[in-house]
Structures are given as structure tokens and as C-alpha cells.
Coordinates of N, CA and C in Angstrom, one line a residue:
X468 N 68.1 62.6 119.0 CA 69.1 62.2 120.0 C 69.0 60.8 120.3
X469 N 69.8 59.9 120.4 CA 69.9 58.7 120.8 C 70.3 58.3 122.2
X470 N 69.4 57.4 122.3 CA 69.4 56.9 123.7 C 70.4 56.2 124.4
X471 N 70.9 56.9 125.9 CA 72.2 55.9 125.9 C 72.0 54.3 126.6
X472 N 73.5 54.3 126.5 CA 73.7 52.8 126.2 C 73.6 52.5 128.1
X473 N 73.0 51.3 128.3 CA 73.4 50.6 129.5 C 74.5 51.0 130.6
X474 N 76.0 51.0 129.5 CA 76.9 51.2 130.0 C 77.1 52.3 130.0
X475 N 76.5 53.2 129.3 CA 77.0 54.7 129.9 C 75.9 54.9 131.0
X476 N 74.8 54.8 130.6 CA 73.9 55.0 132.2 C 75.1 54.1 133.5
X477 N 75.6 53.2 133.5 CA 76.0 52.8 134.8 C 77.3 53.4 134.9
X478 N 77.9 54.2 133.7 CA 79.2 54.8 134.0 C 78.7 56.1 134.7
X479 N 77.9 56.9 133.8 CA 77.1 57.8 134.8 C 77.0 57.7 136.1
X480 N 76.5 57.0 136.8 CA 76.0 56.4 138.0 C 77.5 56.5 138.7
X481 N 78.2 55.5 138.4 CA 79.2 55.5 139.2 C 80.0 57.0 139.3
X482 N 80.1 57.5 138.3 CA 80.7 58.7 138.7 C 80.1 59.7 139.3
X483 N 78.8 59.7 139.4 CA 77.8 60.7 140.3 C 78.3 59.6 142.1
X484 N 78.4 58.8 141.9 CA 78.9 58.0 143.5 C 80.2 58.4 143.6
X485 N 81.1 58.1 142.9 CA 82.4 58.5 142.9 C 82.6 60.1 143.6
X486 N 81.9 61.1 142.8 CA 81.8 62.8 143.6 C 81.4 62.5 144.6
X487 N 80.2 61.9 144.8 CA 80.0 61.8 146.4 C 80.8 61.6 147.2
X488 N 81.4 60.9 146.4 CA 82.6 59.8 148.0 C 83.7 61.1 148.4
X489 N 83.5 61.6 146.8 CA 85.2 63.1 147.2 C 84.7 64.0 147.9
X490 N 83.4 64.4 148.1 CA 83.0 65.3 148.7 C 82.4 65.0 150.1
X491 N 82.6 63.7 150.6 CA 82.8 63.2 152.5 C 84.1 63.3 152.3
X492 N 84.9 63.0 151.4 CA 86.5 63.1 151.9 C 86.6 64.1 152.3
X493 N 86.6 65.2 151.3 CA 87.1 66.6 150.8 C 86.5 67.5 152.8
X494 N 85.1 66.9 153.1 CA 84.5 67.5 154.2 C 85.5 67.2 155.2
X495 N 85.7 65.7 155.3 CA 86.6 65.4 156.3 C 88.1 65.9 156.0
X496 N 88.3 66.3 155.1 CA 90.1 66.9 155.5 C 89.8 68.5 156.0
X497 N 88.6 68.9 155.7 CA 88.1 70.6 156.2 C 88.3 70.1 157.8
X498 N 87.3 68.6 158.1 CA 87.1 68.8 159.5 C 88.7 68.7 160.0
X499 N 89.4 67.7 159.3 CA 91.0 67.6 160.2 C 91.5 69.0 160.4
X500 N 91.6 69.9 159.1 CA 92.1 71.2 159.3 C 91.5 71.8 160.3
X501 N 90.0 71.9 160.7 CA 89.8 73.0 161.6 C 90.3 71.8 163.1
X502 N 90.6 70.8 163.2 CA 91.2 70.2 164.2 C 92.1 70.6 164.8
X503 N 93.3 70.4 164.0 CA 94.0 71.0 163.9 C 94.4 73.1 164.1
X504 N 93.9 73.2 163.3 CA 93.8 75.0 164.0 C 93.3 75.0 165.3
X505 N 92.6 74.2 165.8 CA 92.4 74.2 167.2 C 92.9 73.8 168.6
X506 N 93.8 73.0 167.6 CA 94.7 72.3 168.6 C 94.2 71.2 169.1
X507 N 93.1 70.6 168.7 CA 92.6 69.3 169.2 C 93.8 68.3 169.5
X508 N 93.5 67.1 170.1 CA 94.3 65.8 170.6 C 95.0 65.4 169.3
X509 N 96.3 64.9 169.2 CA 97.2 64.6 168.2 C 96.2 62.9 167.9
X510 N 95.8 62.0 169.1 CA 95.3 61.0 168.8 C 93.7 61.2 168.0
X511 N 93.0 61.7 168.4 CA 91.9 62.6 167.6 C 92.2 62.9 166.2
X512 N 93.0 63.4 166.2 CA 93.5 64.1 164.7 C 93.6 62.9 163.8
X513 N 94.8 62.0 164.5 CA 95.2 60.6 163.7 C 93.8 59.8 163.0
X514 N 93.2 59.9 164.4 CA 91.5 58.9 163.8 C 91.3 59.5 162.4
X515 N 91.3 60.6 162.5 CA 90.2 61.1 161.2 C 91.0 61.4 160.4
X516 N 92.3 61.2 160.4 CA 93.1 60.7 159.1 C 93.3 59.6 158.6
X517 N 92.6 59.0 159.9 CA 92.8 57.2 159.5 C 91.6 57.4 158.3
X518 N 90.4 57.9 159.2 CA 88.9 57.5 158.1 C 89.0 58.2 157.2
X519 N 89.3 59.2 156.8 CA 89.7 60.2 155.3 C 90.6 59.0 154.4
X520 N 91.8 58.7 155.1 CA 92.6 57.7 154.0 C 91.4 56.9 153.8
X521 N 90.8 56.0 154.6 CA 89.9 54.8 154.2 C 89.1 55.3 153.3
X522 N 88.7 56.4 153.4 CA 87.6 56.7 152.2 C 87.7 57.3 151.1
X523 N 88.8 57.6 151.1 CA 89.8 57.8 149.9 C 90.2 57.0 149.1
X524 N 91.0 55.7 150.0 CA 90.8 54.6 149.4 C 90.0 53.8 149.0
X525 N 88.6 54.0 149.4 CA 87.2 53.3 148.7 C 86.7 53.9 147.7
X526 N 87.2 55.4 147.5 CA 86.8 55.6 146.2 C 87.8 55.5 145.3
X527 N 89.0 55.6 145.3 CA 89.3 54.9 144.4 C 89.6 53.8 143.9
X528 N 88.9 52.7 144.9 CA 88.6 51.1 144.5 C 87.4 51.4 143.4
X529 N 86.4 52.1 143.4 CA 85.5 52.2 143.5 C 85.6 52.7 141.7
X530 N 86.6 53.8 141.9 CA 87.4 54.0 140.0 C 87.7 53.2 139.6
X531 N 88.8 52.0 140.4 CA 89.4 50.8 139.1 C 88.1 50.2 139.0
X532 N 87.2 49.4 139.7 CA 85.9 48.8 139.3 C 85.7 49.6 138.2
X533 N 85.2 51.3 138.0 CA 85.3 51.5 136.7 C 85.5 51.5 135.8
X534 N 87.0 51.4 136.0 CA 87.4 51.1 134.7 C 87.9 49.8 134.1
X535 N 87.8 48.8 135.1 CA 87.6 47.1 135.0 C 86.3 47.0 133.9
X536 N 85.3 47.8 134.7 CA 84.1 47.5 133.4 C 84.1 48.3 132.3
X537 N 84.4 49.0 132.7 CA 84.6 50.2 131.2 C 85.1 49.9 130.2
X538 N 86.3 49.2 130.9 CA 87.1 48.2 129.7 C 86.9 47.1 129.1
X539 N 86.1 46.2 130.2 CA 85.4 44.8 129.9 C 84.1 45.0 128.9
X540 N 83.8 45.8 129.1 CA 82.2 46.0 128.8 C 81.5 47.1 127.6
X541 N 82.9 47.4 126.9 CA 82.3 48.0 125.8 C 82.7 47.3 124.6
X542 N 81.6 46.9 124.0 CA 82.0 46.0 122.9 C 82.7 46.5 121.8
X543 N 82.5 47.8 121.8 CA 83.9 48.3 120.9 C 85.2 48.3 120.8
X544 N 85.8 48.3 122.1 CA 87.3 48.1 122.7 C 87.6 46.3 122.2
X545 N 88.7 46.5 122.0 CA 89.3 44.8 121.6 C 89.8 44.5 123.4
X546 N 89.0 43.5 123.6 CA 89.7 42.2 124.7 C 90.9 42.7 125.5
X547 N 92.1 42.6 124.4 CA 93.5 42.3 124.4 C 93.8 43.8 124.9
X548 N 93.3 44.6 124.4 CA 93.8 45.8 124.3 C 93.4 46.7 125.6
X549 N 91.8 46.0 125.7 CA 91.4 46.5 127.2 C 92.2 46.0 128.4
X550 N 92.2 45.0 128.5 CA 93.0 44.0 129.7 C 94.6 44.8 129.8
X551 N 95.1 44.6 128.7 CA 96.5 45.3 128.7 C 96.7 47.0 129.2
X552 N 95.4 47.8 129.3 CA 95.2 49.1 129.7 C 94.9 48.8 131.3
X553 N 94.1 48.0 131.3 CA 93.9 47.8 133.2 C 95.0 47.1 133.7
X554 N 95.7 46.3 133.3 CA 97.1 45.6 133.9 C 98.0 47.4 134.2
X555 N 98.3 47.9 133.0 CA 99.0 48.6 133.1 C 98.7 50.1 134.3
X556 N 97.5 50.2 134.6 CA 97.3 51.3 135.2 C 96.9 50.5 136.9
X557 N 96.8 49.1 137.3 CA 96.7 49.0 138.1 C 98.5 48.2 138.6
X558 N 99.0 48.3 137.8 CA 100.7 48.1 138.1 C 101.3 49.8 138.4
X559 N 100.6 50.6 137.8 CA 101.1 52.0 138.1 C 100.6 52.8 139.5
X560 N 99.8 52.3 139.8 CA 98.7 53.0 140.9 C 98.6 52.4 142.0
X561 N 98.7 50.6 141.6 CA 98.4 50.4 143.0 C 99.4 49.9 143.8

């Protein structure tokens, strides 16, 4: 078996961070739901929709960095070809 590369250990890594981050989200939209079924404060509810989106949004900052280096950083991929895949998926997404 061959030993992996740098970059897959740090790809690894980030995607073991990356589940983590979905699974505080994922907890916090349970907590909004049971908020909600309870009828908690409309302004209560908003907060923790505020912090769900924010951390929703950090993880998927947290993807394009991935795939910024994923692309940068594997010496197999051509330059041109990587850059032109990140242009295009960060004109689609963000």
C-alpha cells in the first residue's frame, strides 16, 4: 500500500472539519425547528437563523479553500486548467 501524499492527508483533514461544521449546522436547524414547534419569540428564532446561515457560510468558505488548494496544489493538474475550474465554480456559487 502506498503512503499518502501530503495533500491528501490535508484534503482528508479538511473534510473531517468540513462534517463537523455540517453537523453544528445540521444541530442548529433541529434547534430552530424545535423553536419553532414551540412557539418561541419570532426575534429568538431570527438569531439562530442568523448563526446557522453564518456557519453555513464558513463552511462553505472553508470548501472553496479546498478546492483553491486542491487545485493549486496537485502537481498533476495543469495550472491553466486548475485556475479556469476555480474561476468558474466560484462565478457559479458565489
Amino acid at each position: 500500500m502506498t503512503e499518502p501524499t501530503d495533500l491528501h492527508v490535508r484534503m482528508l483533514e479538511q473534510q473531517q472539519a468540513m462534517l463537523k461544521r455540517l453537523a453544528r449546522v445540521e444541530g442548529q436547524i433541529r434547534g430552530i425547528q424545535a423553536m419553532i414547534k414551540r412557539g418561541e419569540d419570532c426575534a429568538a428564532i431570527a438569531q439562530q437563523f442568523s448563526a446557522a446561515r453564518s456557519a453555513l457560510d464558513k463552511s462553505y468558505r472553508l470548501m472553496l479553500t479546498c478546492l483553491i488548494e486542491e487545485a493549486m496544489l496537485d502537481p498533476e493538474q495543469d495550472t491553466d486548467a486548475s485556475l479556469q475550474r476555480v474561476r468558474e465554480i466560484f462565478t457559479k456559487y458565489t
